[in-house]
Tab-separated table of C-alpha atoms in Angstrom:
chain	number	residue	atom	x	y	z
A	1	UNK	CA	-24.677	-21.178	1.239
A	2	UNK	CA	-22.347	-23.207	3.339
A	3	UNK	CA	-21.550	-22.158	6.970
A	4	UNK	CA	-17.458	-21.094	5.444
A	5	UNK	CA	-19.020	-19.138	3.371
A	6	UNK	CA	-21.890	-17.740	5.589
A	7	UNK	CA	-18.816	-16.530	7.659
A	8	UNK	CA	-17.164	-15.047	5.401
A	9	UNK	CA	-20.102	-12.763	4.271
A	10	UNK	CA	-20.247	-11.774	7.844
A	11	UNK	CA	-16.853	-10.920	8.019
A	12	UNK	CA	-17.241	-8.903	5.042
A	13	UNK	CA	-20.211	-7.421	6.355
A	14	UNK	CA	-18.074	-6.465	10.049
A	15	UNK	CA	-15.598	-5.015	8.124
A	16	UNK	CA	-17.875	-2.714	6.282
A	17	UNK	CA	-19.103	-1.383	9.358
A	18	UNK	CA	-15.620	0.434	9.640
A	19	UNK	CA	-15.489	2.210	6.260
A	20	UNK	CA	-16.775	5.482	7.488
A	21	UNK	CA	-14.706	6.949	10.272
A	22	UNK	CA	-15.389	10.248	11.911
A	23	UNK	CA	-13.549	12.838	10.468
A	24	UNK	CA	-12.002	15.281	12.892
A	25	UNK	CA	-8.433	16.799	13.374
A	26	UNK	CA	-5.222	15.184	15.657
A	27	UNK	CA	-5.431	15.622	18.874
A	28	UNK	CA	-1.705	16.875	18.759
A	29	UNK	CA	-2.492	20.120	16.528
A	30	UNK	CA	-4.244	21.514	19.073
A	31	UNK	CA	-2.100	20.722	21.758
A	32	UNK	CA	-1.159	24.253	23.019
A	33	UNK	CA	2.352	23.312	23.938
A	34	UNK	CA	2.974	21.997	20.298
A	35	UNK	CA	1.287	25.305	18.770
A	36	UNK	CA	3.349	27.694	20.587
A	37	UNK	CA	6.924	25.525	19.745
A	38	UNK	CA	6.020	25.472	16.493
A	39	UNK	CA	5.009	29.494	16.032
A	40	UNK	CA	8.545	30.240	18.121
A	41	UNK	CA	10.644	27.586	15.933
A	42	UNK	CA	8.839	29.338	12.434
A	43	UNK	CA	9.904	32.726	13.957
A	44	UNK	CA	13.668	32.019	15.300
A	45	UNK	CA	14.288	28.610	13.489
A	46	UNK	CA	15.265	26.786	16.643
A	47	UNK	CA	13.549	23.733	18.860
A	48	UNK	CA	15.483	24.614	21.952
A	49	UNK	CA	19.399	24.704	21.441
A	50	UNK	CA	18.593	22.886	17.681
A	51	UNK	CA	18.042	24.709	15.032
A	52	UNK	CA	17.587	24.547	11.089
A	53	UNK	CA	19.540	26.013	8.246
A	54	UNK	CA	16.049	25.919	5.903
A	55	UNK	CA	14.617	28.555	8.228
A	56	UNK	CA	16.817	30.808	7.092
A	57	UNK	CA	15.275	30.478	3.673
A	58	UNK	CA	12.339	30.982	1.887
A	59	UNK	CA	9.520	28.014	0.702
A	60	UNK	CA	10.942	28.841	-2.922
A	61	UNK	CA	14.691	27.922	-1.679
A	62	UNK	CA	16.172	31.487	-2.301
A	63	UNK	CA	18.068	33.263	0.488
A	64	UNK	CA	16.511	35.346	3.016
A	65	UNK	CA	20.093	35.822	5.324
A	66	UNK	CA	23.091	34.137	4.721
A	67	UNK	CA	25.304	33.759	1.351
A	68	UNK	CA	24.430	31.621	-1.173
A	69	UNK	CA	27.036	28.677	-0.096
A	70	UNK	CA	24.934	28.083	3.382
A	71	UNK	CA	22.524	26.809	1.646
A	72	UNK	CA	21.555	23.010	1.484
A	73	UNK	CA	23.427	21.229	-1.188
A	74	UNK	CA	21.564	19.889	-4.213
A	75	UNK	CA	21.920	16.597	-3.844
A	76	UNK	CA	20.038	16.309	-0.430
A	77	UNK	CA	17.018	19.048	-1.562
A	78	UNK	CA	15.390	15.641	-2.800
A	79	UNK	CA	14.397	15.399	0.959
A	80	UNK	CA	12.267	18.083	0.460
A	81	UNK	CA	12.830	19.029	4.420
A	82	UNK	CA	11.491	22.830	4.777
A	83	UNK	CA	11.398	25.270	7.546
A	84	UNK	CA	8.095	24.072	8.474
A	85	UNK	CA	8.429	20.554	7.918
A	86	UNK	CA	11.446	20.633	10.416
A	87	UNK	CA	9.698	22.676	12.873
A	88	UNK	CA	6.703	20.113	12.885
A	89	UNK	CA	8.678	17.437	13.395
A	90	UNK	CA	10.686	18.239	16.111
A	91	UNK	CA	8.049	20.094	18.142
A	92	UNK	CA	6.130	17.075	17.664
A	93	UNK	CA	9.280	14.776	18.965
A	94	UNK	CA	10.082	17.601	21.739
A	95	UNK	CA	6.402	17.571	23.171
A	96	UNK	CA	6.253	13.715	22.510
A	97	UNK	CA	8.862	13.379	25.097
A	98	UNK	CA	7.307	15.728	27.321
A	99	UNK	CA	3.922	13.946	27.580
A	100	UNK	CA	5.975	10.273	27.744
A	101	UNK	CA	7.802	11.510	31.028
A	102	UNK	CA	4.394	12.684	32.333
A	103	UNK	CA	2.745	9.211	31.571
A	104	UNK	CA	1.031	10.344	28.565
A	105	UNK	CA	0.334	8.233	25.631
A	106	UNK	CA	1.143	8.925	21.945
A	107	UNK	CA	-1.451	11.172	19.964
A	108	UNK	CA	-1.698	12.200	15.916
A	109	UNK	CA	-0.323	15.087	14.515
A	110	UNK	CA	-1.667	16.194	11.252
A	111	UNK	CA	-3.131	12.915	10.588
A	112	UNK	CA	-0.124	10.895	11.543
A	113	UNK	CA	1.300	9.436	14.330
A	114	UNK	CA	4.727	10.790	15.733
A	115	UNK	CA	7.504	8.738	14.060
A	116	UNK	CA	11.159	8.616	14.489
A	117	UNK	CA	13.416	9.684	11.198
A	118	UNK	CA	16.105	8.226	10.543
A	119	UNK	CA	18.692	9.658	7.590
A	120	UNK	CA	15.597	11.747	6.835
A	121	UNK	CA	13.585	8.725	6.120
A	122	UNK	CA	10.069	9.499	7.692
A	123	UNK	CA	8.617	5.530	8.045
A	124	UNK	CA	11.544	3.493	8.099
A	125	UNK	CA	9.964	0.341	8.990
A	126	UNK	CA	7.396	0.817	6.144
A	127	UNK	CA	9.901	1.635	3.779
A	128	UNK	CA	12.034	-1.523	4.405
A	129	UNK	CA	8.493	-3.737	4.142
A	130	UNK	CA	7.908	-2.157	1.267
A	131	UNK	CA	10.866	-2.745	-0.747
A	132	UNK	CA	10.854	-6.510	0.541
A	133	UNK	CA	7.244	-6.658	-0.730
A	134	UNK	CA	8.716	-4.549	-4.211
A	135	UNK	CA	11.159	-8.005	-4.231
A	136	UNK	CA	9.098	-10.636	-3.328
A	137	UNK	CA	6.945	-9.200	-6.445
A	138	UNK	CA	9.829	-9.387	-8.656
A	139	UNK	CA	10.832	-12.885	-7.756
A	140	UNK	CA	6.883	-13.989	-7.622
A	141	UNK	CA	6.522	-12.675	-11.436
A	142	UNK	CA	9.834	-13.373	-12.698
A	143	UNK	CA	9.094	-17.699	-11.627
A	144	UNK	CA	6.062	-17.341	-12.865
A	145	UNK	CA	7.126	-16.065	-16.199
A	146	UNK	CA	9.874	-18.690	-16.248
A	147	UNK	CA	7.394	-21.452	-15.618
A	148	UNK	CA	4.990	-20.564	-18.259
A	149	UNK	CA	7.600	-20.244	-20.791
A	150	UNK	CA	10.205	-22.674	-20.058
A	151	UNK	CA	8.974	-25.302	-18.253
A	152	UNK	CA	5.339	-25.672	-19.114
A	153	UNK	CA	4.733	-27.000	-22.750
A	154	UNK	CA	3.578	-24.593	-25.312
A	155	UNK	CA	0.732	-24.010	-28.120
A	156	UNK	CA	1.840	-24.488	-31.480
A	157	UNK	CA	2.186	-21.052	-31.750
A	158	UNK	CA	3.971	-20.575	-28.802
A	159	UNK	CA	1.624	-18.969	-26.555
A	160	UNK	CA	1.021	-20.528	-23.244
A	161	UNK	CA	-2.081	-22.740	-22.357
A	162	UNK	CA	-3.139	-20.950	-19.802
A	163	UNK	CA	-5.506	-18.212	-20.091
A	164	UNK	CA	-4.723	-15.479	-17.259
A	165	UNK	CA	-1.121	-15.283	-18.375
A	166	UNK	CA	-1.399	-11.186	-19.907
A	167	UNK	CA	-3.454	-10.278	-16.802
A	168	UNK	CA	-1.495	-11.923	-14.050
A	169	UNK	CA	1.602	-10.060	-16.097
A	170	UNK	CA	-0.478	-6.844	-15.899
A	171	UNK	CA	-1.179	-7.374	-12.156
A	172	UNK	CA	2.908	-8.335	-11.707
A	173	UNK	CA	3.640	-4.587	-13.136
A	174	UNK	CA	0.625	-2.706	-11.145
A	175	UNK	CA	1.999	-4.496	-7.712
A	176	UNK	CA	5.874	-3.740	-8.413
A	177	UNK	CA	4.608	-0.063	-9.528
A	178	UNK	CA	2.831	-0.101	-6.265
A	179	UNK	CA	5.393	-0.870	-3.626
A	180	UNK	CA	7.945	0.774	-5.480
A	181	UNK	CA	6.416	4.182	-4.632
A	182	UNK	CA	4.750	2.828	-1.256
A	183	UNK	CA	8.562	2.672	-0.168
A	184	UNK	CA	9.235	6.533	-1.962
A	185	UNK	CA	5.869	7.924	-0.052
A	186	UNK	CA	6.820	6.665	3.019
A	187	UNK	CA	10.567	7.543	2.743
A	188	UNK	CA	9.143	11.431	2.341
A	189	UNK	CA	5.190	12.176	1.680
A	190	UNK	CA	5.339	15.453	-0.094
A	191	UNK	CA	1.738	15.984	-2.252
A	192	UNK	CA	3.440	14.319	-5.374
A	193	UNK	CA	4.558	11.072	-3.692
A	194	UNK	CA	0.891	10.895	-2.003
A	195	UNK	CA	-0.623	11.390	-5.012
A	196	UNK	CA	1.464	8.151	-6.613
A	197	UNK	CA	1.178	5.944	-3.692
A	198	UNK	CA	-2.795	6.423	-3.513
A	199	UNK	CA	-3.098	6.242	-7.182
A	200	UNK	CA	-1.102	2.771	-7.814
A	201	UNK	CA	-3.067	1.481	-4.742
A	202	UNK	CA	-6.578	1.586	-6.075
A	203	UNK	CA	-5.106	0.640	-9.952
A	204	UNK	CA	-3.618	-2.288	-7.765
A	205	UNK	CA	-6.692	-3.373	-6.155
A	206	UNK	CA	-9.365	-2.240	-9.121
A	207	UNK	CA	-7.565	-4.581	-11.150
A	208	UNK	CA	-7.092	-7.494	-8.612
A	209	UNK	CA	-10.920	-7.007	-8.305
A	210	UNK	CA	-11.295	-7.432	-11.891
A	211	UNK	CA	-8.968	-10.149	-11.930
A	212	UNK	CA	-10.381	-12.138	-8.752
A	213	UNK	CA	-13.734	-11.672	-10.718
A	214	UNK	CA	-12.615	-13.174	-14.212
A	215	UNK	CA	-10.466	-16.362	-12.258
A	216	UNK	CA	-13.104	-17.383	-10.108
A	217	UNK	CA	-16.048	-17.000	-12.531
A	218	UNK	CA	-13.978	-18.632	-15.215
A	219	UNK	CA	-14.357	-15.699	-18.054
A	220	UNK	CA	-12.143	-16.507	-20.796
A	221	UNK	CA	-14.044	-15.354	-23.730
A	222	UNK	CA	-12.790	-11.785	-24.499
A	223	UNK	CA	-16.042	-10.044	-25.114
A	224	UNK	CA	-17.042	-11.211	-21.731
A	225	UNK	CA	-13.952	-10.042	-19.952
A	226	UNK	CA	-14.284	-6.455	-21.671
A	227	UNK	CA	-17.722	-5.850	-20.539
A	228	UNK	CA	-16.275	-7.135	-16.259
A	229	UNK	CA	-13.631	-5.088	-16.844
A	230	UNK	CA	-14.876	-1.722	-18.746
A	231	UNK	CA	-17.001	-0.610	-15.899
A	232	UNK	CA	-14.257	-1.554	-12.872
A	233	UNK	CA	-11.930	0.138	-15.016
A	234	UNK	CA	-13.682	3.640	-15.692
A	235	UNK	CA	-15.164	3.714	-12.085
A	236	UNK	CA	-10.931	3.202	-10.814
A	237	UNK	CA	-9.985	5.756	-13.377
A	238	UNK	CA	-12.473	8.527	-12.312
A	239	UNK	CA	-11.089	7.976	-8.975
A	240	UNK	CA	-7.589	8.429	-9.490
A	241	UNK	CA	-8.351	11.857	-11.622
A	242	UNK	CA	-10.678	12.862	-8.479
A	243	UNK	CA	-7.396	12.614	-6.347
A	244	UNK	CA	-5.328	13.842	-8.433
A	245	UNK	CA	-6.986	16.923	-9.805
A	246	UNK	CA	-9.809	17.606	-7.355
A	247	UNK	CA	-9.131	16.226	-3.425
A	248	UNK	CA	-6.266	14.643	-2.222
A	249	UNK	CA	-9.016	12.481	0.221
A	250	UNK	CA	-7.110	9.608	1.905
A	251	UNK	CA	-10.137	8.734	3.727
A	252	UNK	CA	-11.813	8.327	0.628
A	253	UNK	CA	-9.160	6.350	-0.679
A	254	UNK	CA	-9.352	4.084	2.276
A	255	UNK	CA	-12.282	3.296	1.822
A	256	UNK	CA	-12.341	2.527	-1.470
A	257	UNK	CA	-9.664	-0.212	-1.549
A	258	UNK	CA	-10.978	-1.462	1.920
A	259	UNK	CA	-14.422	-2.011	-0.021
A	260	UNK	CA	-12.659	-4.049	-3.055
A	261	UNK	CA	-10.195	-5.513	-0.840
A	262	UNK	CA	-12.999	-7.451	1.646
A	263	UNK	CA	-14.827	-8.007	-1.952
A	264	UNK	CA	-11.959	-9.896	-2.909
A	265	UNK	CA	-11.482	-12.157	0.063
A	266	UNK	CA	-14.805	-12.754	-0.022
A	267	UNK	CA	-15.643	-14.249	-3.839
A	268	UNK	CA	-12.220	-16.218	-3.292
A	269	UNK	CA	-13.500	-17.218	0.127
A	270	UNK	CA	-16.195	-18.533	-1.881
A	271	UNK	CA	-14.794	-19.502	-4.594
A	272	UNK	CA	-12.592	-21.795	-2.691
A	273	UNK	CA	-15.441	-23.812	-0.723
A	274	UNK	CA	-16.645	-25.137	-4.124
A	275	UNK	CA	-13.932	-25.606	-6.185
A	276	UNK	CA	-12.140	-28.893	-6.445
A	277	UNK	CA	-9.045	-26.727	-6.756
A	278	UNK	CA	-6.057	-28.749	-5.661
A	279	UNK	CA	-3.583	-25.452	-4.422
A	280	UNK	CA	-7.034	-24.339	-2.482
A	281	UNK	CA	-5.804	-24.633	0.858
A	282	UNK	CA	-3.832	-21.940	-0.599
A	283	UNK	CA	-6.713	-19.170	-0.945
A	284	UNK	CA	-7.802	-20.423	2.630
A	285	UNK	CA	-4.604	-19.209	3.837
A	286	UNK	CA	-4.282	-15.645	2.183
A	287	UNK	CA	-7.244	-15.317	2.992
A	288	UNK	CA	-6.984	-15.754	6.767
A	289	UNK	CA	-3.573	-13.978	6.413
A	290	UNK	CA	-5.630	-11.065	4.346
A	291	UNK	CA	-8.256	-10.878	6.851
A	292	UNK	CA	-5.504	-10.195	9.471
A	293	UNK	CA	-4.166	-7.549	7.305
A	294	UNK	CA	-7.184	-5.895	6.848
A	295	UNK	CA	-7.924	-5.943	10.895
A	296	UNK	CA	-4.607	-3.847	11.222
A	297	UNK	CA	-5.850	-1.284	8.835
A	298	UNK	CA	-9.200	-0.737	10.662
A	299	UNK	CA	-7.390	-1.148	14.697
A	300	UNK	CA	-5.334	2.119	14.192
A	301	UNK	CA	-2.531	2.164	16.763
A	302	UNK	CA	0.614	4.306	17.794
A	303	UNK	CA	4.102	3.520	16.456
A	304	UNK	CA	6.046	1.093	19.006
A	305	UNK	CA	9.660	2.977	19.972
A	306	UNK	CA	8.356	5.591	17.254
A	307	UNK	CA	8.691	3.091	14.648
A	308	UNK	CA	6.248	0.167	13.943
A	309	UNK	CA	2.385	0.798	13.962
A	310	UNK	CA	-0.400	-0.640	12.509
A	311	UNK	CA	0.081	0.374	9.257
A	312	UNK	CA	4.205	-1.105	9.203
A	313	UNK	CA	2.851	-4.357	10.195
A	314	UNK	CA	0.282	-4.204	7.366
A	315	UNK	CA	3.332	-3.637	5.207
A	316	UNK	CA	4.833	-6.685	7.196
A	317	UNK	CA	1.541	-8.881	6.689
A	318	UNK	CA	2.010	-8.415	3.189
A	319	UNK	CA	5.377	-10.130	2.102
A	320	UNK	CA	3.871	-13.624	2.759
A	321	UNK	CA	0.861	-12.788	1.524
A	322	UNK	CA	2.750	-11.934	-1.987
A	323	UNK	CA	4.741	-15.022	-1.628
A	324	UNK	CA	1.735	-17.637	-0.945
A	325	UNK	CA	-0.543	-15.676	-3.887
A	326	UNK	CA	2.135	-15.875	-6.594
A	327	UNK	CA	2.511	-19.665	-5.233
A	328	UNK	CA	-0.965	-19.745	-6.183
A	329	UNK	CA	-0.842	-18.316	-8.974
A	330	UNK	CA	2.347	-20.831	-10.231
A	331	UNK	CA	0.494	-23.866	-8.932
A	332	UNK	CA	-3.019	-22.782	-11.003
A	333	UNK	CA	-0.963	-22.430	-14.622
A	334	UNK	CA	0.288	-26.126	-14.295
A	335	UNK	CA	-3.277	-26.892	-12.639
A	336	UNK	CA	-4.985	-25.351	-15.724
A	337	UNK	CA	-2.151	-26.517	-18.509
A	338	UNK	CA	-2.894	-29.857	-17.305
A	339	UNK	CA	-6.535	-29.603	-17.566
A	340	UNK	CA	-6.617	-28.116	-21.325
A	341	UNK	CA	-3.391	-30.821	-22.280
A	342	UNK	CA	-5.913	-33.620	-21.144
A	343	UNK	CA	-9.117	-32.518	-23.186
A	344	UNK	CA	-7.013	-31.701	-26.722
A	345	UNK	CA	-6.002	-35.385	-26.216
């Protein structure tokens, strides 16, 4: 083993070491100051001088004072913004403020860090990565589709030379899927957007592992690529039916992509210090940007001006990162065309 690829198993090896976090609850929900706002605001509906039509209804929407017409109209219920969920939030703002004019620094609540809506939208910064990311996708896929079939020459049957064509489409529809309800969980994450954003995460990254796994070892024979993929597959289904039907566990799911995610960097690490590739300067570069990304997952930090963290630049790591792998991915159909063009001659 080489000394770039001794490095990279050590890298993989450091980031391991971070997969297991102590579990214990935000700091901010036992703050007393935050406890006692929020039992006053559930009880009289008001942070303050503000306060919030939903407290005057029930959970299930129906009227507990008031006429029907004071109620929130239909087409802004998609918010899902309760009672509760109004009360947290601006307790959390209200006693975020408190501890900034006191020198304080910004703590969790409930898991999360204290962001700043705007139009209702919980993470805008992560929402507005994530659509760019849904885009860059789109436009990664859609050249990619129009290289292979219009620009590149064809079998006589008109299928295209090269072999990963169905699973880099597959992969196109599992990333759009994926940032399309990224951007929806972080707009508003009620238990049914949660549930969609983990769940397209680990299909996205269970089947770039199988995917990584099949390009770099050069499977093209279909019995061969069933029995990669059969195992990957049932061991990424179980998971998704564990959080959606058993535990909602986002540490869990952390972990779990984390573990396939360094996996990945690492056989294309690899895979790219002894290939004769042309476009490998390419996987050096992902993978240096990908390494970066995954270092802002692990190095948790609060929300600048309550509105990029850690997590929004992750989001922000990740448009170039789609750009430069679908650039890749472009450059390794003509690479491989070429190649199988040259031996039928």
């Amino acid at each position: 083993m080489n000394q770039i690829a001794r490095s990279h198993l050590i890298m993989f090896l450091f980031a391991l070491s971070f997969l297991v976090p102590s579990l214990e609850a935000s700091e901010g929900d036992a703050d007393p100051i935050y406890k006692t706002c929020l039992e006053d605001c559930e009880k009289s509906g008001c942070v303050g001088e503000m306060c919030f039509q939903h407290c005057k209804f029930s959970s299930d929407g129906k009227p507990i004072d008031g006429p029907w017409y004071l109620q929130e109209p239909l087409y802004q219920k998609w918010k899902q913004w309760d009672c509760r969920s109004d009360c947290r939030y601006h307790c959390m703002i209200a006693r975020e403020e408190q501890r900034w004019k006191l020198g304080g620094k910004p703590i969790k609540y409930h898991g999360k860090w204290p962001f700043q809506r705007v139009y209702a939208i919980q993470e805008p910064a992560a929402v507005a990565f994530s659509a760019i990311s849904l885009a860059i996708q789109f436009h990664g896929w859609l050249s990619f589709f129009i290289l292979l079939n219009y620009k590149l020459p064809l079998r006589p049957d008109k299928k295209t030379y090269y072999e990963y064509t169905g699973l880099f489409h597959i992969y196109a529809i599992l990333a759009m899927n994926f940032w399309f309800w990224s951007a929806v969980c972080h707009t508003r994450d009620v238990e049914l957007t949660e549930k969609l954003d983990y769940s397209s995460a680990v299909a996205l990254v269970g089947f770039s592992f199988i995917l990584t796994i099949l390009r770099t070892f050069d499977v093209r024979d279909e019995a061969s690529r069933v029995m990669v993929a059969a195992p990957l597959i049932a061991f990424v289904m179980t998971h998704i039916l564990y959080l959606n039907f058993y535990k909602l566990d986002y540490g869990l799911n952390t972990k779990v992509c984390m573990a396939m995610g360094v996996a990945n960097l690492l056989i294309w690490g690899v895979w790219a210090c002894i290939t004769s590739h042309p476009s490998r300067w390419k996987v050096w570069l992902f993978n240096v940007g990908g390494t970066i990304a995954l270092l802002l997952e692990i190095y948790d930090f609060p929300p600048y001006k309550g509105f990029i963290d850690a997590h929004a630049l992750w989001h922000a790591a990740n448009i170039p990162l789609a750009y430069i792998s679908w650039s890749f991915v472009r450059d390794d159909a003509v690479f491989r065309t070429s190649t199988l063009l040259k031996k039928t001659k």
